[in-house]
Amino acid sequence: MAVASAHAANSNAPEGDIENLTDGFHLLIDALKLNGIETIYNVPGIPITDLGRYAQAQWMRVISFRHEQHAGYAASVAGFLTKMPGVCMTVSAPGFMNGLTALANATTNCWPMILISGSSEREIVDLAQGDYEEMDQLAMARPFCKAAYRLTYAQDIGIAVARAIRSAISGRPGGVYLDIPGAMLGQVMDAAEGARSLVKVIEPAQRQIPAKSAIDRAIEVMKTAKRPLIVLGKGAAYDQCDDLIRELVEKSGYPFLPMSMAKGLLPDTHPQCAAAARSMVLKDSDVVIMMGARINWLLSHGKGKQWGEPGAKRFVQMDIEAEEMDSNVEIAAPIVGDVGSCCEALLKAMDGAGIAPPKEWLDAVNSKATANMAKMDARLRNNNDPMDYHGALGVIKDAINDHPDTILVNEGANTLDMCRSIVNIHKPRHRIDVGTWGVMGIGMGSAIAAAIETGKRVLAVEGDSAFGFCGMEVETVCRYNLPICTVVFNNDGIYRGDGENWGGGDDPATTVFVKGARYDQMIEAFGGVGVIARSPDELRKAVYEALESGKPTLINAIIDPAAGKESGNIGNLNPQSVVAQRLYPQARKD
Ligand code: OXT
Ligand code: ADP
Ligand code: MG
């Protein structure tokens, strides 16, 4: 657009009528909008304050956060939900650094995101002359993203934005960094020339059709399967080819195990869902089809006790990233392509191939899952005061069953692990959590992005520690009046609230917080609804009211401080030492 405002009339303005000029600010906004990016998640400040204002004036949605990390998490989750890069905008050095964790997290999770950061002037940074917020941001960003670019001239904005978008969403998605020195934003150029410099990216994430040889090989492996299993990962959820995935799962008849954020691709209540028989299917299966899921720490690297007899399993793996194959174990049938195209090709090749799992295997999986679910169900129906995790999560389970369109956000340790196995998800991309890094603090940014990008209600189930990393963003939730109900599982601490100082000193234990903290009052400070719930009955009333009203709500759910386990389900990852066990009788010995 042409600029007729004061900022265009600066010293570097070319000769001519101001009506026919544009500048770096507006070219950046135009470039994003031209490519369908309508939302920016940001924290304002020098040199991007006006960029946010102008973007809002040009009818972009600009969501301002209290801390860049959460703006960044929001952008990355927007990327996961929409298959378009979410954009986070930060100020230079410290703001940039705050956003960097989220950029790295996006790259680790394979979610597309662009971090756009204002920066100080190159000639001063490069001579280390001590500019305002001086830092070589481009160099800092490089190890944490797929690609990093710096803009020096306004006329390059079009091409830079195009490159950033293509880099973020082509192949394996990830984070991209775009460095915008303040002076570049103020550069002025002829508006018509500026418009011509913009680039609309054409088909940036093209389908990647797998080789026929790869499909034939996979079919040969599948034909031999006596105890097959499909593992669905968040790469499959990202691909938005839900119908094809469902068709493949149902046509094969194979039991499927959803990784955490793939829950809901097919409903957890689907008869082939093996989530409740996880240990058994991982150990006893003989052929495992990985669909958009890495064989990383979350799957014990495909080795060890969890996977049964060494070498007794054969893997088929669908992934857009060829290098992912054989990362931990041998892949007997690698299929490189997007999940949708892989499913399509496999579905065709399955016709007449005689693929059907033996009934004994399906019966064994079903009976294990049914027994585990019955055991679990019995524990969910209690009205203990204070609550235990099962009583509280039984309520959350009912709430999601009754409001299946609600997006569930979840973080913590016990709060995370138990919620994942207890609460059924019914629709694709309706569960967002700590992802590949197990990072605390994603909750509020993810909830805000989910509400903004989908317009749906959001239920954020947060450990009290996890919430502490991002709690100030409840102000953001209230300011934008978002339909987010946050339930803080308040057990007074990290994992448990009953820890003691092992030295016997006056300081509290390292893992405990103030007892009886009133998290509900935090949201009241900003005009939201705060509620305390001490029993499952009280929690039920509060959650249902919040989901029905859509008002920003925070429920302080009081959980027994002694109910949790150290590190939730992953206590085995804590290093241990015989010396520590000798010194401290309290030390863990498992
Ligand atoms: O088959 P078996 O018999 O084995 O049973 C399994 C399933 O079959 C069964 N199941 C079911 N049964 C019945 N019905 C149903 N429907 C059903 N579904 C499943 O249940 C079991 C378990 O199944 P699951 O869950 O699928 O399997 P499992 O074995 O758990 O899976 C393994 C994993 C590895 C895939 C899984 O555990 C997983 O995904 N884990 C993710 C763990 C994770 O990422 N944790 C977060 C990090 S922990 C730690 O690092 C924390 N920190 C440090 C920190 C971090 N992270 N970040 C930053 C920035 N700074 C510091 C901190 C500070 S956690 C934390 C705070 C914690 O305190 P909070 O107050 O927030 O939380 P509380 O703990 O609540 O106090
Ligand atoms: P989970 O944690 O759910 O197991 P991961 O994040 O470990 O999932 O794995 C996701 C995988 O999906 C990554 O290896 C990534 O390359 C892959 N992936 C991402 N997008 C696609 C896609 N469109 N098609 C196929 N694979 C994809
Ligand atoms: Mg806790």
PDB file of N, CA, C and O in Angstrom, residues 388-389 392-393 396 415 461-465 487-493 539 555-559:
ATOM      1  N   ASP A 388      -7.505 -36.356  44.394  1.00  0.00           N
ATOM      2  CA  ASP A 388      -6.307 -36.961  43.807  1.00  0.00           C
ATOM      3  C   ASP A 388      -6.396 -36.718  42.292  1.00  0.00           C
ATOM      4  O   ASP A 388      -7.398 -36.199  41.793  1.00  0.00           O
ATOM      5  N   TYR A 389      -5.332 -37.082  41.577  1.00  0.00           N
ATOM      6  CA  TYR A 389      -5.319 -36.810  40.130  1.00  0.00           C
ATOM      7  C   TYR A 389      -6.460 -37.531  39.425  1.00  0.00           C
ATOM      8  O   TYR A 389      -7.077 -37.007  38.497  1.00  0.00           O
ATOM      9  N   ALA A 392      -9.896 -35.809  39.914  1.00  0.00           N
ATOM     10  CA  ALA A 392      -9.980 -34.545  39.173  1.00  0.00           C
ATOM     11  C   ALA A 392     -10.014 -34.802  37.664  1.00  0.00           C
ATOM     12  O   ALA A 392     -10.791 -34.175  36.929  1.00  0.00           O
ATOM     13  N   LEU A 393      -9.194 -35.752  37.216  1.00  0.00           N
ATOM     14  CA  LEU A 393      -9.147 -35.993  35.767  1.00  0.00           C
ATOM     15  C   LEU A 393     -10.372 -36.747  35.266  1.00  0.00           C
ATOM     16  O   LEU A 393     -10.719 -36.659  34.080  1.00  0.00           O
ATOM     17  N   ILE A 396     -12.420 -33.980  34.155  1.00  0.00           N
ATOM     18  CA  ILE A 396     -11.933 -33.394  32.882  1.00  0.00           C
ATOM     19  C   ILE A 396     -12.312 -34.333  31.723  1.00  0.00           C
ATOM     20  O   ILE A 396     -12.726 -33.887  30.648  1.00  0.00           O
ATOM     21  N   THR A 415       0.331 -34.152  36.180  1.00  0.00           N
ATOM     22  CA  THR A 415      -0.844 -33.563  35.531  1.00  0.00           C
ATOM     23  C   THR A 415      -0.855 -33.895  34.041  1.00  0.00           C
ATOM     24  O   THR A 415      -1.906 -34.094  33.440  1.00  0.00           O
ATOM     25  N   VAL A 461      -5.210 -27.706  31.031  1.00  0.00           N
ATOM     26  CA  VAL A 461      -5.031 -28.432  32.288  1.00  0.00           C
ATOM     27  C   VAL A 461      -3.543 -28.356  32.646  1.00  0.00           C
ATOM     28  O   VAL A 461      -2.693 -28.952  31.980  1.00  0.00           O
ATOM     29  N   GLU A 462      -3.244 -27.609  33.703  1.00  0.00           N
ATOM     30  CA  GLU A 462      -1.882 -27.180  33.999  1.00  0.00           C
ATOM     31  C   GLU A 462      -1.428 -27.621  35.387  1.00  0.00           C
ATOM     32  O   GLU A 462      -2.134 -27.361  36.381  1.00  0.00           O
ATOM     33  N   GLY A 463      -0.248 -28.235  35.474  1.00  0.00           N
ATOM     34  CA  GLY A 463       0.365 -28.398  36.792  1.00  0.00           C
ATOM     35  C   GLY A 463       0.656 -27.012  37.360  1.00  0.00           C
ATOM     36  O   GLY A 463       0.847 -26.057  36.594  1.00  0.00           O
ATOM     37  N   ASP A 464       0.705 -26.898  38.696  1.00  0.00           N
ATOM     38  CA  ASP A 464       0.939 -25.558  39.257  1.00  0.00           C
ATOM     39  C   ASP A 464       2.337 -25.041  38.910  1.00  0.00           C
ATOM     40  O   ASP A 464       2.526 -23.843  38.690  1.00  0.00           O
ATOM     41  N   SER A 465       3.311 -25.946  38.809  1.00  0.00           N
ATOM     42  CA  SER A 465       4.636 -25.493  38.374  1.00  0.00           C
ATOM     43  C   SER A 465       4.587 -25.061  36.917  1.00  0.00           C
ATOM     44  O   SER A 465       5.044 -23.973  36.564  1.00  0.00           O
ATOM     45  N   VAL A 487      -7.351 -24.824  34.206  1.00  0.00           N
ATOM     46  CA  VAL A 487      -7.487 -25.516  35.492  1.00  0.00           C
ATOM     47  C   VAL A 487      -6.080 -25.762  36.018  1.00  0.00           C
ATOM     48  O   VAL A 487      -5.286 -26.473  35.393  1.00  0.00           O
ATOM     49  N   VAL A 488      -5.742 -25.118  37.142  1.00  0.00           N
ATOM     50  CA  VAL A 488      -4.421 -25.327  37.739  1.00  0.00           C
ATOM     51  C   VAL A 488      -4.533 -26.467  38.746  1.00  0.00           C
ATOM     52  O   VAL A 488      -5.288 -26.375  39.716  1.00  0.00           O
ATOM     53  N   PHE A 489      -3.793 -27.550  38.475  1.00  0.00           N
ATOM     54  CA  PHE A 489      -3.755 -28.669  39.420  1.00  0.00           C
ATOM     55  C   PHE A 489      -2.756 -28.291  40.511  1.00  0.00           C
ATOM     56  O   PHE A 489      -1.545 -28.442  40.342  1.00  0.00           O
ATOM     57  N   ASN A 490      -3.302 -27.795  41.618  1.00  0.00           N
ATOM     58  CA  ASN A 490      -2.487 -27.172  42.654  1.00  0.00           C
ATOM     59  C   ASN A 490      -2.154 -28.173  43.760  1.00  0.00           C
ATOM     60  O   ASN A 490      -2.911 -28.347  44.711  1.00  0.00           O
ATOM     61  N   ASN A 491      -0.997 -28.828  43.593  1.00  0.00           N
ATOM     62  CA  ASN A 491      -0.548 -29.770  44.634  1.00  0.00           C
ATOM     63  C   ASN A 491       0.621 -29.180  45.421  1.00  0.00           C
ATOM     64  O   ASN A 491       1.433 -29.901  45.979  1.00  0.00           O
ATOM     65  N   ASP A 492       0.736 -27.871  45.374  1.00  0.00           N
ATOM     66  CA  ASP A 492       1.763 -27.139  46.141  1.00  0.00           C
ATOM     67  C   ASP A 492       3.183 -27.432  45.693  1.00  0.00           C
ATOM     68  O   ASP A 492       4.130 -27.223  46.461  1.00  0.00           O
ATOM     69  N   GLY A 493       3.361 -27.921  44.470  1.00  0.00           N
ATOM     70  CA  GLY A 493       4.754 -28.124  44.104  1.00  0.00           C
ATOM     71  C   GLY A 493       4.998 -28.853  42.797  1.00  0.00           C
ATOM     72  O   GLY A 493       4.082 -29.217  42.055  1.00  0.00           O
ATOM     73  N   LEU A 539     -15.258 -29.189  41.131  1.00  0.00           N
ATOM     74  CA  LEU A 539     -14.521 -29.003  39.870  1.00  0.00           C
ATOM     75  C   LEU A 539     -15.465 -29.159  38.674  1.00  0.00           C
ATOM     76  O   LEU A 539     -15.435 -28.385  37.720  1.00  0.00           O
ATOM     77  N   ILE A 555      -9.552 -22.041  37.303  1.00  0.00           N
ATOM     78  CA  ILE A 555     -10.019 -22.872  38.415  1.00  0.00           C
ATOM     79  C   ILE A 555      -8.803 -23.395  39.165  1.00  0.00           C
ATOM     80  O   ILE A 555      -7.930 -24.056  38.582  1.00  0.00           O
ATOM     81  N   ASN A 556      -8.758 -23.063  40.431  1.00  0.00           N
ATOM     82  CA  ASN A 556      -7.671 -23.509  41.305  1.00  0.00           C
ATOM     83  C   ASN A 556      -8.118 -24.853  41.897  1.00  0.00           C
ATOM     84  O   ASN A 556      -8.893 -24.895  42.851  1.00  0.00           O
ATOM     85  N   ALA A 557      -7.648 -25.948  41.284  1.00  0.00           N
ATOM     86  CA  ALA A 557      -8.101 -27.280  41.698  1.00  0.00           C
ATOM     87  C   ALA A 557      -7.135 -27.821  42.744  1.00  0.00           C
ATOM     88  O   ALA A 557      -5.960 -28.085  42.442  1.00  0.00           O
ATOM     89  N   ILE A 558      -7.601 -27.969  43.955  1.00  0.00           N
ATOM     90  CA  ILE A 558      -6.722 -28.361  45.060  1.00  0.00           C
ATOM     91  C   ILE A 558      -6.504 -29.872  45.028  1.00  0.00           C
ATOM     92  O   ILE A 558      -7.438 -30.660  45.170  1.00  0.00           O
ATOM     93  N   ILE A 559      -5.236 -30.248  44.812  1.00  0.00           N
ATOM     94  CA  ILE A 559      -4.868 -31.670  44.699  1.00  0.00           C
ATOM     95  C   ILE A 559      -4.047 -32.046  45.937  1.00  0.00           C
ATOM     96  O   ILE A 559      -3.201 -31.263  46.394  1.00  0.00           O
TER      97      ILE A 559
END
